[in-house]
Amino acid sequence: RKYDSVSPPASPVAQDEPFSTYFEDKVAIPDNVSQVFSFRKLWAFTGPGFLMSIAYLDPGNIESDLQSGAKAGFKLLWILLGATIIGLLLQRLAARLGVVTGMHLAEVCNRQYPTVPRIILWLMVELAIIGSDMQEVIGCAIALNLLSMGGIPLWGGVLITITDTFVFLFLDKYGLRKLEAFFGFLITIMALSFGYEYVLVRPNQGELLKGMFVPYCADCGPVQLEQAVGIVGAVIMPHNIYLHSALVKSRDIDRKNKNEVKEANKYYFIESSVALFISFLINVFVVAVFAQAFFNKTNIEMHMHCNATDSPYANVFPLNNHTLEVDIYKGGVVLGCFFGPAALYIWAVGILAAGQSSTMTGTYSGQFVMEGFLNLRWSRFARVLLTRSIAITPTLLVAIFQDVEHLTGMNDFLNVLQSMQLPFALIPILTFTSLTSIMNDFANGMVWKISGGVVILVVCAINMYFVVVYVTALDSVLFYVFAALLSVAYLCFVGYLAWHCLVALGVSCLDFCGRVSNQPAVFIEEQSEYDS
């Protein structure tokens, strides 16, 4: 079948969204401002970008940051900077899709892909959300464990996190801006917590700037290369593309008015840039702390130092000369050993804020993806309960049967799982934002098509390398055979999505079935077909 034209509703006021989440009230945009740039208008558009930026600050990212500092010092900061810039460009595409069409990515996929690919795509994205959610919830549980000096077990922390997530999620009943302010408060807590550790450790500013702006890694081996790949995988997350395309629907924009749409795209891009700059600084705080204090340290050094300071956590580090292996739990422990108990507790507060905020945005992602792909018309509570249950059940099982000190292996697996799902967000977003039949005058130009295609190819290739490294390290013939069979099916589906993407990018010789219509969408007053 051909790609359908997407006719966005003339105005959100006319659009009945009886089963919406997050959109019960729309934020009004000041219309009596005539200057080219207005802080009042920027303030009205501020919110969605900061919610989106929380995925760049989740416990998985924090763990990647501290491992980068401990294993490579300041040398991989330029990778973090590059990955954040690439993330911003991809988020721009997501925001534009939501603003121009009035529908988020899951809804557009529901309209444009045939049934079987659509269901497979939904399942893949759900897997990514589950993987991300497990890291976020367990991050919260680890923070609670550290704050209680081991008094709250991992499974207890998971149950507490689930409960308070339900409570916080209904904050938007008190108004959308209050919910966005609450997320801003959690980001502020992260900035203050990790900023405190940064000031305490006082990293070498010259080395920091050199690592950030000189794209070179002296004396780096396979360990550092794998860590560099891990940074890209942690920063660019598939469910965040779906999330951002939905969050931008929360502003009152007349989509019939081309100038209003253009203006919304401009302010959302500025807001996203500011939000990701702040998230980048917080990530740099964490990398710099561990690069300055713990680069090239060994397990036995940590053990001896913790013993000398009478820390109850000395036994966390084995008595060997291997390079220090840290995660968010051991990260807090070593900070406590070297810089006092306050450093440990403040670190735990920062991790708790990171985990709690990203768990909430992950739940929103789950709701948007499920209602978009499946066109669900359930009550709000039923959808929250279902999306929470799907993600929480495996997390609770892991928490019951795993010890807080031995979660690194599970985190590696979850990172690989999310890396594999990346094409299922990046390829569709490039496909649909390149089609005139969907985006009208706002479709990607040739520069964006080429650069977007190259960026997505590079990001996916980097992540596939990470997957291959992980699989080969397992050293199991049975697993190799299973991975090979899975790879064939996986590559076939990625190839199918890539074929549609190439046709959308203008490679017309591949358009065997005449799927793509390049006729622009007709803007009409009535409700879109999806909602009818």
Short mmCIF file of C-alpha atoms in Angstrom, two decimals:
data_model
loop_
_atom_site.label_atom_id
_atom_site.label_comp_id
_atom_site.label_asym_id
_atom_site.label_seq_id
_atom_site.Cartn_x
_atom_site.Cartn_y
_atom_site.Cartn_z
CA ARG A 1 0.00 0.00 0.00
CA LYS A 2 1.06 3.62 -0.48
CA TYR A 3 2.04 5.87 2.37
CA ASP A 4 -1.04 7.83 3.39
CA SER A 5 -1.12 11.58 3.62
CA VAL A 6 -1.33 12.72 7.21
CA SER A 7 -3.82 15.53 7.61
CA PRO A 8 -3.24 17.13 11.00
CA PRO A 9 -6.16 18.68 12.85
CA ALA A 10 -6.55 22.38 12.28
CA SER A 11 -6.21 23.14 15.95
CA PRO A 12 -5.81 21.09 19.12
CA VAL A 13 -8.89 22.83 20.47
CA ALA A 14 -10.98 21.05 17.86
CA GLN A 15 -9.27 17.75 18.50
CA ASP A 16 -11.04 15.46 20.93
CA GLU A 17 -8.50 13.27 22.70
CA PRO A 18 -10.64 11.22 25.10
CA PHE A 19 -7.94 8.71 25.89
CA SER A 20 -4.95 11.01 26.01
CA THR A 21 -2.21 11.11 28.62
CA TYR A 22 -0.33 14.25 29.60
CA PHE A 23 -2.54 16.37 27.32
CA GLU A 24 -5.57 17.10 29.50
CA ASP A 25 -4.66 20.77 29.30
CA LYS A 26 -2.73 22.50 26.52
CA VAL A 27 -0.25 25.25 27.31
CA ALA A 28 -1.29 28.47 25.59
CA ILE A 29 1.32 30.28 23.49
CA PRO A 30 1.43 34.12 23.73
CA ASP A 31 0.18 35.50 20.42
CA ASN A 32 0.73 39.22 20.94
CA VAL A 33 4.51 39.03 20.61
CA SER A 34 5.92 40.38 17.35
CA GLN A 35 9.70 40.26 17.77
CA VAL A 36 11.90 37.59 16.14
CA PHE A 37 12.80 36.03 19.49
CA SER A 38 10.70 36.20 22.65
CA PHE A 39 11.64 34.83 26.07
CA ARG A 40 7.92 34.72 26.91
CA LYS A 41 7.32 32.37 24.00
CA LEU A 42 10.41 30.29 24.82
CA TRP A 43 9.10 29.92 28.38
CA ALA A 44 5.72 28.74 27.02
CA PHE A 45 7.49 26.06 24.94
CA THR A 46 9.82 25.05 27.79
CA GLY A 47 9.03 21.65 29.29
CA PRO A 48 9.01 18.81 26.74
CA GLY A 49 12.74 19.16 25.99
CA PHE A 50 13.64 18.91 29.67
CA LEU A 51 11.46 15.80 30.11
CA MET A 52 13.17 14.33 27.04
CA SER A 53 16.64 15.22 28.41
CA ILE A 54 16.05 13.06 31.48
CA ALA A 55 16.76 9.96 29.35
CA TYR A 56 20.30 11.39 28.96
CA LEU A 57 20.62 11.37 32.76
CA ASP A 58 19.18 7.99 33.69
CA PRO A 59 21.17 5.56 35.91
CA GLY A 60 22.41 3.71 32.79
CA ASN A 61 24.02 6.92 31.54
CA ILE A 62 25.46 7.78 34.96
CA GLU A 63 27.01 4.29 35.16
CA SER A 64 28.45 4.67 31.66
CA ASP A 65 29.92 8.05 32.69
CA LEU A 66 31.64 6.79 35.83
CA GLN A 67 33.02 3.71 34.01
CA SER A 68 34.33 5.99 31.25
CA GLY A 69 36.16 8.12 33.82
CA ALA A 70 37.55 5.12 35.73
CA LYS A 71 38.71 3.24 32.60
CA ALA A 72 39.79 6.03 30.25
CA GLY A 73 40.16 9.17 32.35
CA PHE A 74 39.16 12.33 30.49
CA LYS A 75 40.02 10.86 27.07
CA LEU A 76 36.47 9.93 25.99
CA LEU A 77 34.71 13.21 26.82
CA TRP A 78 34.72 14.17 23.12
CA ILE A 79 32.72 10.97 22.43
CA LEU A 80 30.16 12.07 25.03
CA LEU A 81 29.97 15.53 23.42
CA GLY A 82 29.55 14.05 19.91
CA ALA A 83 26.89 11.58 21.07
CA THR A 84 24.93 14.40 22.77
CA ILE A 85 25.04 16.54 19.58
CA ILE A 86 23.86 13.56 17.49
CA GLY A 87 21.12 12.99 20.08
CA LEU A 88 20.01 16.64 19.69
CA LEU A 89 19.75 16.28 15.89
CA LEU A 90 17.65 13.11 16.25
CA GLN A 91 15.42 14.75 18.89
CA ARG A 92 14.89 17.64 16.45
CA LEU A 93 13.40 15.20 13.93
CA ALA A 94 11.14 13.70 16.62
CA ALA A 95 9.87 17.11 17.75
CA ARG A 96 9.20 18.25 14.16
CA LEU A 97 7.13 15.13 13.44
CA GLY A 98 4.93 15.77 16.47
CA VAL A 99 4.56 19.51 15.81
CA VAL A 100 3.81 19.27 12.07
CA THR A 101 1.48 16.25 12.04
CA GLY A 102 -0.14 16.56 15.46
CA MET A 103 0.64 12.87 15.97
CA HIS A 104 3.53 11.15 17.68
CA LEU A 105 5.82 8.57 16.09
CA ALA A 106 3.90 5.51 17.34
CA GLU A 107 0.65 6.89 15.87
CA VAL A 108 2.31 7.59 12.51
CA CYS A 109 3.82 4.07 12.47
CA ASN A 110 0.34 2.70 13.19
CA ARG A 111 -1.04 4.50 10.13
CA GLN A 112 1.83 3.87 7.73
CA TYR A 113 3.17 0.34 8.26
CA PRO A 114 1.22 -2.87 7.43
CA THR A 115 -0.10 -4.92 10.35
CA VAL A 116 2.67 -7.51 10.79
CA PRO A 117 5.64 -5.08 10.64
CA ARG A 118 3.71 -2.71 12.90
CA ILE A 119 3.23 -5.38 15.60
CA ILE A 120 6.89 -6.48 15.36
CA LEU A 121 7.98 -2.84 15.64
CA TRP A 122 5.78 -2.35 18.70
CA LEU A 123 7.22 -5.46 20.40
CA MET A 124 10.79 -4.30 19.70
CA VAL A 125 10.14 -0.84 21.15
CA GLU A 126 8.44 -2.40 24.21
CA LEU A 127 11.59 -4.51 24.74
CA ALA A 128 13.70 -1.34 24.69
CA ILE A 129 11.39 0.33 27.23
CA ILE A 130 11.51 -2.72 29.52
CA GLY A 131 15.32 -2.79 29.34
CA SER A 132 15.59 0.91 30.11
CA ASP A 133 13.00 0.68 32.88
CA MET A 134 14.86 -2.15 34.61
CA GLN A 135 18.02 -0.03 34.78
CA GLU A 136 16.10 2.99 36.07
CA VAL A 137 14.12 1.16 38.76
CA ILE A 138 17.16 -0.78 39.96
CA GLY A 139 19.10 2.53 40.00
CA CYS A 140 16.49 3.89 42.42
CA ALA A 141 16.66 0.71 44.51
CA ILE A 142 20.49 0.94 44.72
CA ALA A 143 20.22 4.59 45.81
CA LEU A 144 17.74 3.65 48.56
CA ASN A 145 20.05 0.80 49.62
CA LEU A 146 22.99 3.23 49.96
CA LEU A 147 20.92 5.85 51.79
CA SER A 148 19.71 3.26 54.29
CA MET A 149 23.22 1.76 54.80
CA GLY A 150 21.97 -1.54 53.36
CA GLY A 151 18.78 -1.50 55.43
CA ILE A 152 16.45 -1.48 52.41
CA PRO A 153 17.11 -4.57 50.25
CA LEU A 154 17.06 -4.35 46.46
CA TRP A 155 13.57 -5.83 46.12
CA GLY A 156 12.27 -3.42 48.79
CA GLY A 157 13.70 -0.48 46.86
CA VAL A 158 12.00 -1.72 43.68
CA LEU A 159 8.61 -1.90 45.43
CA ILE A 160 9.06 1.61 46.90
CA THR A 161 10.00 2.97 43.45
CA ILE A 162 6.96 1.38 41.81
CA THR A 163 4.65 2.86 44.45
CA ASP A 164 5.99 6.40 44.37
CA THR A 165 6.08 6.38 40.56
CA PHE A 166 2.31 5.79 40.55
CA VAL A 167 1.86 8.72 42.95
CA PHE A 168 4.08 11.13 41.01
CA LEU A 169 2.57 10.21 37.64
CA PHE A 170 -0.76 11.66 38.66
CA LEU A 171 0.80 15.03 39.41
CA ASP A 172 -0.32 16.20 35.98
CA LYS A 173 -3.88 16.17 37.35
CA TYR A 174 -2.81 19.37 39.11
CA GLY A 175 -1.69 20.92 35.83
CA LEU A 176 0.84 20.17 33.15
CA ARG A 177 3.16 23.01 34.15
CA LYS A 178 3.33 21.71 37.74
CA LEU A 179 4.39 18.29 36.44
CA GLU A 180 7.07 19.86 34.24
CA ALA A 181 8.25 21.96 37.21
CA PHE A 182 8.59 18.78 39.28
CA PHE A 183 10.87 17.26 36.60
CA GLY A 184 12.84 20.51 36.59
CA PHE A 185 13.24 20.15 40.37
CA LEU A 186 14.61 16.59 39.96
CA ILE A 187 17.11 17.79 37.31
CA THR A 188 18.20 20.55 39.72
CA ILE A 189 18.79 17.94 42.45
CA MET A 190 21.00 15.95 40.04
CA ALA A 191 22.95 19.06 39.04
CA LEU A 192 23.53 20.03 42.71
CA SER A 193 24.43 16.47 43.83
CA PHE A 194 26.89 15.65 41.06
CA GLY A 195 28.10 19.28 41.03
CA TYR A 196 28.96 18.93 44.72
CA GLU A 197 31.07 15.83 43.96
CA TYR A 198 32.77 17.77 41.12
CA VAL A 199 33.70 20.69 43.39
CA LEU A 200 34.86 18.25 46.10
CA VAL A 201 37.20 16.31 43.77
CA ARG A 202 38.44 19.42 41.85
CA PRO A 203 39.29 17.79 38.48
CA ASN A 204 42.15 19.07 36.32
CA GLN A 205 40.40 21.63 34.07
CA GLY A 206 43.11 21.53 31.39
CA GLU A 207 42.82 17.76 31.00
CA LEU A 208 39.03 18.04 31.01
CA LEU A 209 38.97 20.57 28.15
CA LYS A 210 41.57 18.60 26.20
CA GLY A 211 39.51 15.42 26.55
CA MET A 212 36.36 17.26 25.47
CA PHE A 213 37.65 19.02 22.35
CA VAL A 214 40.59 16.90 21.10
CA PRO A 215 39.12 13.87 19.28
CA TYR A 216 41.92 11.47 20.11
CA CYS A 217 42.45 8.72 22.68
CA ALA A 218 46.16 8.19 23.45
CA ASP A 219 47.23 4.71 24.61
CA CYS A 220 43.69 3.37 24.32
CA GLY A 221 43.01 -0.34 23.86
CA PRO A 222 39.97 -2.64 23.49
CA VAL A 223 38.69 -1.70 26.97
CA GLN A 224 38.52 2.00 26.10
CA LEU A 225 37.06 1.28 22.63
CA GLU A 226 34.30 -0.81 24.18
CA GLN A 227 33.64 1.97 26.68
CA ALA A 228 33.42 4.55 23.87
CA VAL A 229 30.83 2.40 22.10
CA GLY A 230 28.98 2.03 25.40
CA ILE A 231 28.76 5.83 25.77
CA VAL A 232 27.00 6.19 22.39
CA GLY A 233 24.65 3.31 23.26
CA ALA A 234 23.78 4.82 26.65
CA VAL A 235 23.15 8.36 25.35
CA ILE A 236 20.98 7.63 22.30
CA MET A 237 17.94 5.67 23.47
CA PRO A 238 15.18 4.38 21.16
CA HIS A 239 12.15 5.05 23.37
CA ASN A 240 13.17 8.69 23.80
CA ILE A 241 12.46 9.42 20.12
CA TYR A 242 8.89 8.16 20.60
CA LEU A 243 8.57 10.12 23.85
CA HIS A 244 9.71 13.49 22.50
CA SER A 245 7.45 13.30 19.43
CA ALA A 246 4.50 12.92 21.84
CA LEU A 247 5.47 15.51 24.46
CA VAL A 248 5.50 18.38 21.92
CA LYS A 249 1.75 17.88 21.37
CA SER A 250 1.14 19.55 24.72
CA ARG A 251 1.29 23.10 23.31
CA ASP A 252 -1.65 24.93 21.75
CA ILE A 253 -0.51 25.30 18.13
CA ASP A 254 -2.72 25.98 15.11
CA ARG A 255 -1.29 23.51 12.61
CA LYS A 256 -3.12 25.18 9.70
CA ASN A 257 -0.94 28.24 10.25
CA LYS A 258 2.47 27.57 8.69
CA ASN A 259 4.12 30.42 10.62
CA GLU A 260 2.93 29.01 13.96
CA VAL A 261 4.30 25.56 13.08
CA LYS A 262 7.61 27.07 11.94
CA GLU A 263 7.83 29.12 15.13
CA ALA A 264 7.05 26.06 17.31
CA ASN A 265 9.83 24.10 15.58
CA LYS A 266 12.28 26.96 16.26
CA TYR A 267 11.47 27.33 19.96
CA TYR A 268 11.38 23.57 20.58
CA PHE A 269 14.85 23.26 19.03
CA ILE A 270 16.21 26.07 21.24
CA GLU A 271 14.61 24.51 24.32
CA SER A 272 15.97 21.04 23.49
CA SER A 273 19.45 22.52 22.95
CA VAL A 274 19.41 24.19 26.39
CA ALA A 275 18.05 21.03 28.07
CA LEU A 276 20.67 18.75 26.48
CA PHE A 277 23.44 21.24 27.29
CA ILE A 278 22.47 21.02 30.98
CA SER A 279 22.29 17.21 30.82
CA PHE A 280 25.73 17.19 29.12
CA LEU A 281 27.23 19.27 31.94
CA ILE A 282 25.81 16.89 34.56
CA ASN A 283 27.27 13.90 32.66
CA VAL A 284 30.64 15.71 32.48
CA PHE A 285 30.56 16.22 36.28
CA VAL A 286 30.32 12.44 36.77
CA VAL A 287 33.00 11.54 34.18
CA ALA A 288 35.40 14.15 35.60
CA VAL A 289 34.97 13.02 39.22
CA PHE A 290 35.88 9.42 38.43
CA ALA A 291 38.57 10.37 35.90
CA GLN A 292 40.35 12.56 38.45
CA ALA A 293 39.99 10.36 41.53
CA PHE A 294 39.84 6.77 40.33
CA PHE A 295 41.48 6.44 36.88
CA ASN A 296 43.97 3.54 36.82
CA LYS A 297 43.22 2.58 40.42
CA THR A 298 43.11 -1.12 41.36
CA ASN A 299 40.67 -3.15 43.45
CA ILE A 300 43.22 -3.77 46.21
CA GLU A 301 43.95 -0.02 46.52
CA MET A 302 40.25 0.60 47.04
CA HIS A 303 40.01 -2.25 49.58
CA MET A 304 42.95 -0.95 51.60
CA HIS A 305 41.70 2.64 51.57
CA CYS A 306 38.17 1.66 52.61
CA ASN A 307 39.63 -0.46 55.41
CA ALA A 308 41.77 2.45 56.57
CA THR A 309 38.70 4.71 56.81
CA ASP A 310 36.67 2.04 58.68
CA SER A 311 34.14 1.86 55.84
CA PRO A 312 31.65 -1.02 56.20
CA TYR A 313 31.91 -1.51 52.41
CA ALA A 314 35.60 -2.58 52.16
CA ASN A 315 34.67 -6.16 51.19
CA VAL A 316 32.90 -4.92 48.05
CA PHE A 317 36.35 -4.78 46.38
CA PRO A 318 38.21 -8.08 45.83
CA LEU A 319 41.83 -8.40 46.94
CA ASN A 320 43.45 -8.37 43.49
CA ASN A 321 45.42 -5.99 41.28
CA HIS A 322 42.82 -5.78 38.52
CA THR A 323 41.76 -2.33 37.36
CA LEU A 324 38.90 -0.98 39.45
CA GLU A 325 35.48 -2.12 38.17
CA VAL A 326 32.80 0.36 39.20
CA ASP A 327 29.05 0.66 38.83
CA ILE A 328 26.62 3.12 40.44
CA TYR A 329 26.70 1.14 43.72
CA LYS A 330 30.49 0.83 43.96
CA GLY A 331 30.78 4.41 42.70
CA GLY A 332 28.99 5.67 45.78
CA VAL A 333 31.09 3.39 47.99
CA VAL A 334 34.47 4.66 46.68
CA LEU A 335 33.33 8.28 46.99
CA GLY A 336 32.38 7.56 50.61
CA CYS A 337 35.75 5.91 51.30
CA PHE A 338 37.83 8.76 49.81
CA PHE A 339 35.75 11.85 50.53
CA GLY A 340 33.64 10.95 53.56
CA PRO A 341 30.07 9.72 54.21
CA ALA A 342 28.53 12.98 52.95
CA ALA A 343 29.91 12.30 49.46
CA LEU A 344 28.25 8.84 49.49
CA TYR A 345 24.85 10.14 50.63
CA ILE A 346 24.84 13.08 48.21
CA TRP A 347 25.78 10.69 45.39
CA ALA A 348 22.87 8.42 46.38
CA VAL A 349 20.45 11.38 46.36
CA GLY A 350 21.58 12.26 42.83
CA ILE A 351 21.12 8.64 41.67
CA LEU A 352 17.67 8.54 43.30
CA ALA A 353 16.63 11.71 41.43
CA ALA A 354 18.02 10.28 38.15
CA GLY A 355 16.24 6.96 38.64
CA GLN A 356 12.94 8.43 39.78
CA SER A 357 12.68 11.00 36.99
CA SER A 358 13.69 8.57 34.24
CA THR A 359 11.29 5.91 35.58
CA MET A 360 8.44 8.40 35.25
CA THR A 361 9.35 9.48 31.70
CA GLY A 362 9.85 5.79 30.81
CA THR A 363 6.28 5.13 31.95
CA TYR A 364 5.04 7.94 29.73
CA SER A 365 6.99 6.41 26.82
CA GLY A 366 5.31 3.07 27.48
CA GLN A 367 1.85 4.66 27.45
CA PHE A 368 2.45 6.64 24.25
CA VAL A 369 3.94 3.63 22.45
CA MET A 370 1.15 1.28 23.50
CA GLU A 371 -1.75 3.63 22.76
CA GLY A 372 -0.12 4.71 19.47
CA PHE A 373 0.66 1.28 18.04
CA LEU A 374 -2.45 -0.47 19.37
CA ASN A 375 -4.89 2.47 19.33
CA LEU A 376 -5.93 1.64 22.91
CA ARG A 377 -8.90 3.45 24.39
CA TRP A 378 -8.56 2.26 27.96
CA SER A 379 -8.86 4.38 31.08
CA ARG A 380 -5.78 6.25 32.24
CA PHE A 381 -5.24 4.05 35.31
CA ALA A 382 -5.60 0.80 33.32
CA ARG A 383 -2.92 1.90 30.85
CA VAL A 384 -0.50 3.01 33.58
CA LEU A 385 -1.05 -0.28 35.41
CA LEU A 386 -0.45 -2.38 32.27
CA THR A 387 2.67 -0.52 31.11
CA ARG A 388 4.11 -0.58 34.66
CA SER A 389 3.40 -4.31 35.09
CA ILE A 390 5.07 -5.26 31.80
CA ALA A 391 8.27 -3.47 32.77
CA ILE A 392 8.31 -4.12 36.51
CA THR A 393 7.76 -7.90 36.64
CA PRO A 394 11.23 -8.84 35.26
CA THR A 395 12.83 -6.08 37.39
CA LEU A 396 11.33 -7.48 40.58
CA LEU A 397 12.52 -11.00 39.71
CA VAL A 398 16.07 -9.71 39.15
CA ALA A 399 15.95 -7.75 42.42
CA ILE A 400 14.83 -10.82 44.41
CA PHE A 401 17.46 -13.19 42.99
CA GLN A 402 20.40 -10.80 42.45
CA ASP A 403 22.71 -9.23 45.00
CA VAL A 404 23.21 -5.45 44.91
CA GLU A 405 26.96 -5.94 44.43
CA HIS A 406 26.65 -8.15 41.34
CA LEU A 407 24.48 -6.26 38.88
CA THR A 408 27.13 -5.23 36.34
CA GLY A 409 26.55 -8.31 34.16
CA MET A 410 22.83 -7.61 33.99
CA ASN A 411 23.47 -3.95 33.08
CA ASP A 412 25.73 -5.03 30.19
CA PHE A 413 22.96 -7.29 28.90
CA LEU A 414 20.35 -4.50 29.15
CA ASN A 415 22.67 -2.09 27.30
CA VAL A 416 23.03 -4.64 24.51
CA LEU A 417 19.25 -5.15 24.41
CA GLN A 418 18.65 -1.40 23.99
CA SER A 419 21.42 -1.10 21.39
CA MET A 420 19.68 -3.72 19.27
CA GLN A 421 16.39 -1.78 19.38
CA LEU A 422 17.90 1.51 18.19
CA PRO A 423 17.14 1.04 14.44
CA PHE A 424 13.43 0.62 15.32
CA ALA A 425 13.22 4.27 16.36
CA LEU A 426 15.86 5.95 14.18
CA ILE A 427 14.85 4.45 10.82
CA PRO A 428 11.10 5.26 11.14
CA ILE A 429 11.75 8.85 12.32
CA LEU A 430 14.02 9.56 9.34
CA THR A 431 11.56 7.85 6.99
CA PHE A 432 8.49 9.83 8.00
CA THR A 433 10.18 13.22 8.41
CA SER A 434 11.53 12.87 4.85
CA LEU A 435 8.12 12.31 3.23
CA THR A 436 6.29 15.30 1.76
CA SER A 437 3.03 13.37 2.00
CA ILE A 438 3.40 13.43 5.79
CA MET A 439 5.42 16.58 6.55
CA ASN A 440 4.24 18.90 3.75
CA ASP A 441 6.64 21.87 3.43
CA PHE A 442 8.48 20.75 6.57
CA ALA A 443 9.89 17.52 5.09
CA ASN A 444 13.67 17.03 5.41
CA GLY A 445 15.74 18.74 2.73
CA MET A 446 18.56 16.96 0.90
CA VAL A 447 21.20 17.98 3.49
CA TRP A 448 19.10 16.60 6.35
CA LYS A 449 18.29 13.42 4.42
CA ILE A 450 21.96 12.68 3.69
CA SER A 451 23.32 13.74 7.11
CA GLY A 452 20.46 11.97 8.91
CA GLY A 453 21.06 8.79 6.94
CA VAL A 454 24.82 8.88 7.62
CA VAL A 455 24.33 9.60 11.36
CA ILE A 456 21.82 6.77 11.77
CA LEU A 457 24.07 4.37 9.84
CA VAL A 458 27.07 5.26 12.03
CA VAL A 459 25.10 5.05 15.30
CA CYS A 460 23.56 1.69 14.38
CA ALA A 461 26.96 0.32 13.24
CA ILE A 462 28.57 1.40 16.54
CA ASN A 463 25.81 -0.27 18.52
CA MET A 464 26.01 -3.47 16.48
CA TYR A 465 29.75 -3.60 17.25
CA PHE A 466 28.84 -3.39 20.95
CA VAL A 467 26.41 -6.31 20.52
CA VAL A 468 29.01 -8.44 18.68
CA VAL A 469 31.65 -7.77 21.38
CA TYR A 470 29.17 -8.80 24.08
CA VAL A 471 28.07 -12.00 22.30
CA THR A 472 31.61 -13.16 21.47
CA ALA A 473 32.64 -12.67 25.12
CA LEU A 474 29.99 -15.19 26.26
CA ASP A 475 32.02 -18.10 24.85
CA SER A 476 29.13 -20.53 24.38
CA VAL A 477 28.60 -22.47 21.12
CA LEU A 478 24.89 -22.97 21.83
CA PHE A 479 24.46 -19.24 22.36
CA TYR A 480 26.39 -18.50 19.14
CA VAL A 481 23.97 -20.68 17.14
CA PHE A 482 20.96 -19.03 18.78
CA ALA A 483 22.44 -15.55 18.17
CA ALA A 484 23.10 -16.42 14.49
CA LEU A 485 19.47 -17.51 13.92
CA LEU A 486 18.18 -14.45 15.74
CA SER A 487 20.49 -12.21 13.70
CA VAL A 488 19.00 -13.43 10.40
CA ALA A 489 15.45 -12.53 11.46
CA TYR A 490 16.65 -9.25 13.01
CA LEU A 491 18.58 -8.15 9.91
CA CYS A 492 15.66 -9.06 7.63
CA PHE A 493 13.33 -6.75 9.58
CA VAL A 494 15.91 -3.94 9.77
CA GLY A 495 16.40 -4.38 6.02
CA TYR A 496 12.64 -4.03 5.47
CA LEU A 497 12.55 -0.76 7.44
CA ALA A 498 15.72 0.47 5.70
CA TRP A 499 14.16 -0.24 2.28
CA HIS A 500 11.19 1.99 3.11
CA CYS A 501 13.57 4.61 4.47
CA LEU A 502 15.71 4.65 1.31
CA VAL A 503 12.61 5.06 -0.84
CA ALA A 504 11.49 7.97 1.38
CA LEU A 505 14.96 9.50 1.01
CA GLY A 506 14.52 9.57 -2.76
CA VAL A 507 16.07 6.30 -3.99
CA SER A 508 13.14 5.83 -6.38
CA CYS A 509 14.62 2.79 -8.17
CA LEU A 510 13.82 0.77 -5.01
CA ASP A 511 10.15 1.81 -5.06
CA PHE A 512 8.95 -1.41 -6.74
CA CYS A 513 5.40 -1.19 -5.40
CA GLY A 514 4.85 2.54 -5.84
CA ARG A 515 4.45 2.95 -2.06
CA VAL A 516 5.52 6.53 -1.70
CA SER A 517 3.33 9.40 -2.69
CA ASN A 518 5.20 12.68 -2.93
CA GLN A 519 2.02 14.71 -3.09
CA PRO A 520 1.82 17.08 -0.13
CA ALA A 521 -0.76 16.46 2.56
CA VAL A 522 -3.94 18.50 2.36
CA PHE A 523 -4.50 20.47 5.54
CA ILE A 524 -8.13 20.08 6.54
CA GLU A 525 -10.29 21.30 9.38
CA GLU A 526 -11.69 17.95 10.41
CA GLN A 527 -10.17 15.45 12.79
CA SER A 528 -7.43 13.15 11.48
CA GLU A 529 -8.37 9.69 10.28
CA TYR A 530 -6.44 8.15 13.16
CA ASP A 531 -8.69 9.75 15.76
CA SER A 532 -11.95 9.24 13.88
#
